Short mmCIF file of C-alpha atoms in Angstrom, two decimals:
data_model
loop_
_atom_site.label_atom_id
_atom_site.label_comp_id
_atom_site.label_asym_id
_atom_site.label_seq_id
_atom_site.Cartn_x
_atom_site.Cartn_y
_atom_site.Cartn_z
CA MET A 1 12.08 -13.33 -15.11
CA ASP A 2 9.35 -13.15 -17.73
CA GLU A 3 7.72 -9.91 -18.92
CA GLN A 4 4.53 -10.38 -16.88
CA ARG A 5 6.53 -10.86 -13.65
CA ARG A 6 8.73 -7.83 -14.41
CA LYS A 7 5.66 -5.68 -15.14
CA GLY A 8 3.93 -6.93 -11.98
CA LEU A 9 6.93 -6.30 -9.72
CA GLU A 10 7.42 -2.81 -11.16
CA LYS A 11 3.79 -1.94 -10.44
CA MET A 12 3.89 -3.58 -6.98
CA ASN A 13 6.95 -1.46 -6.16
CA GLU A 14 5.10 1.66 -7.31
CA VAL A 15 1.92 0.76 -5.41
CA TYR A 16 3.78 0.12 -2.14
CA GLY A 17 6.48 2.75 -2.56
CA TRP A 18 9.42 0.43 -1.88
CA GLU A 19 11.42 -2.28 -3.63
CA MET A 20 9.75 -5.68 -3.36
CA PRO A 21 11.99 -8.72 -3.95
CA ASN A 22 11.08 -11.30 -6.57
CA ILE A 23 10.14 -14.40 -4.61
CA GLU A 24 9.83 -17.54 -6.69
CA GLY A 25 7.85 -20.63 -5.81
CA ASP A 26 5.09 -19.17 -3.64
CA GLU A 27 1.95 -19.75 -5.71
CA TYR A 28 -0.12 -17.10 -3.92
CA PHE A 29 2.65 -14.50 -4.22
CA ASP A 30 3.11 -15.44 -7.90
CA LEU A 31 -0.58 -14.90 -8.56
CA THR A 32 -0.56 -11.60 -6.68
CA VAL A 33 2.42 -10.18 -8.57
CA ASP A 34 1.55 -11.56 -12.00
CA HIS A 35 -2.21 -10.98 -11.96
CA LEU A 36 -3.11 -8.31 -9.39
CA PHE A 37 -0.16 -6.03 -10.05
CA GLY A 38 0.79 -7.18 -13.57
CA SER A 39 -2.74 -7.12 -15.01
CA ILE A 40 -5.18 -5.27 -12.73
CA TRP A 41 -3.14 -2.37 -11.27
CA THR A 42 -1.63 -1.72 -14.73
CA ARG A 43 -4.97 -1.28 -16.51
CA PRO A 44 -5.23 2.21 -18.03
CA GLY A 45 -8.83 3.14 -17.09
CA LEU A 46 -8.05 4.78 -13.71
CA SER A 47 -5.15 6.90 -12.48
CA MET A 48 -2.90 5.64 -9.70
CA ARG A 49 -4.48 8.29 -7.48
CA ASP A 50 -7.96 6.93 -8.27
CA LYS A 51 -6.83 3.38 -7.50
CA ARG A 52 -5.18 4.51 -4.27
CA ILE A 53 -8.34 6.30 -3.11
CA MET A 54 -10.44 3.24 -3.88
CA THR A 55 -8.00 0.92 -2.11
CA LEU A 56 -7.89 3.16 0.96
CA THR A 57 -11.69 3.29 0.99
CA VAL A 58 -11.95 -0.51 0.90
CA VAL A 59 -9.30 -1.17 3.56
CA THR A 60 -10.93 1.48 5.75
CA ALA A 61 -14.32 -0.20 5.32
CA LEU A 62 -12.75 -3.52 6.27
CA GLY A 63 -11.02 -2.00 9.29
CA ASP A 64 -7.60 -3.18 8.08
CA GLN A 65 -5.31 -0.67 9.76
CA ALA A 66 -2.09 -2.44 8.71
CA LEU A 67 -2.95 -2.19 5.04
CA ALA A 68 -4.27 1.35 5.53
CA GLU A 69 -0.86 2.30 6.93
CA ILE A 70 0.93 0.75 3.94
CA GLN A 71 -1.38 2.47 1.45
CA THR A 72 -1.24 5.82 3.28
CA ASN A 73 2.55 5.75 3.41
CA ALA A 74 2.76 4.84 -0.29
CA ALA A 75 0.27 7.58 -1.27
CA LEU A 76 2.43 10.13 0.55
CA HIS A 77 5.68 8.65 -0.77
CA ASN A 78 4.43 8.73 -4.38
CA GLY A 79 2.86 12.18 -4.05
CA GLU A 80 -0.60 10.89 -4.98
CA LEU A 81 -2.31 12.39 -1.93
CA THR A 82 -1.35 14.92 0.74
CA VAL A 83 -1.85 14.56 4.47
CA SER A 84 -4.68 17.09 4.34
CA GLU A 85 -6.40 15.17 1.50
CA LEU A 86 -6.05 11.91 3.44
CA LYS A 87 -7.50 13.56 6.56
CA GLU A 88 -10.39 14.85 4.45
CA MET A 89 -10.96 11.30 3.17
CA ALA A 90 -11.28 10.16 6.78
CA VAL A 91 -13.88 12.84 7.50
CA PHE A 92 -15.82 11.98 4.35
CA LEU A 93 -15.70 8.21 4.90
CA THR A 94 -16.79 8.60 8.52
CA HIS A 95 -20.20 9.67 7.26
CA TYR A 96 -20.57 6.56 5.10
CA LEU A 97 -18.75 3.95 7.19
CA GLY A 98 -19.39 5.21 10.70
CA PHE A 99 -17.26 6.91 13.31
CA PRO A 100 -15.18 3.89 14.42
CA LEU A 101 -13.86 3.11 10.93
CA GLY A 102 -13.46 6.72 9.82
CA SER A 103 -11.61 7.64 12.98
CA LYS A 104 -9.27 4.66 12.48
CA LEU A 105 -8.27 6.05 9.09
CA ASP A 106 -7.77 9.49 10.64
CA GLY A 107 -5.54 7.88 13.27
CA VAL A 108 -3.58 5.98 10.61
CA VAL A 109 -2.98 9.18 8.64
CA ALA A 110 -1.79 11.00 11.76
CA LYS A 111 0.48 8.07 12.73
CA VAL A 112 2.04 7.70 9.28
CA ALA A 113 2.52 11.46 8.88
CA LYS A 114 4.23 11.61 12.28
CA GLN A 115 6.48 8.63 11.44
CA ARG A 116 7.43 10.15 8.09
CA LYS A 117 8.20 13.53 9.67
CA LYS A 118 10.28 11.92 12.41
CA ALA A 119 12.24 9.84 9.87
CA GLU A 120 12.78 12.92 7.72
CA GLU A 121 14.04 14.92 10.70
CA LYS A 122 16.44 12.13 11.62
CA GLY A 123 17.56 11.91 7.99
CA ARG A 124 16.90 8.23 7.66
CA GLY A 125 14.69 6.27 5.36
CA GLU A 126 11.83 3.94 6.07
CA ASP A 127 12.28 0.47 7.55
CA LYS A 128 12.24 -1.31 4.19
CA LYS A 129 12.38 -4.84 5.63
CA ALA A 130 9.36 -4.11 7.83
CA ASN A 131 7.50 -2.73 4.78
CA VAL A 132 8.32 -5.77 2.66
CA ASN A 133 7.38 -8.15 5.48
CA ALA A 134 4.02 -6.40 5.93
CA ALA A 135 3.27 -6.74 2.22
CA LEU A 136 4.38 -10.37 2.11
CA LYS A 137 2.22 -11.28 5.12
CA MET A 138 -0.73 -9.54 3.51
CA HIS A 139 -0.31 -11.33 0.17
CA SER A 140 1.05 -14.74 1.11
CA GLY A 141 0.84 -15.19 4.87
CA SER A 142 4.63 -15.38 5.31
CA ASP A 143 7.55 -12.98 5.55
CA LEU A 144 11.18 -12.70 4.38
CA ASP A 145 12.41 -14.71 7.35
CA ASP A 146 10.20 -17.61 6.20
CA LYS A 147 11.66 -17.59 2.66
#
């Protein structure tokens, strides 16, 4: 694995909050890991918290609840944002994006917080395969079972 791939996978793992496997041979996945995570997410001009807030704003504006769930879970996992800060984001964004989109983010935050609390109470971790599959589908249109 070259340095750019290693750097990209490390950042992708940080961004998503779980361990992403190195998948060779998928051109779109290669570009995502090497460029998006290896070059863009690693730029020093913004904090990870800043990047997370911007990403959540964009996915909320697009109405992408699946990606909002991934980003919300990772923000909580990495300690970049609290549940109350995420709920406040939903209130704030509602006034710029409209009630339907803002309320979807509020619902995502509530859902993810509930899932995390339930998993914590049961003493088990997240469903890592489901997380990886969601990220793979988002970035390459396939999942682990297709590889």
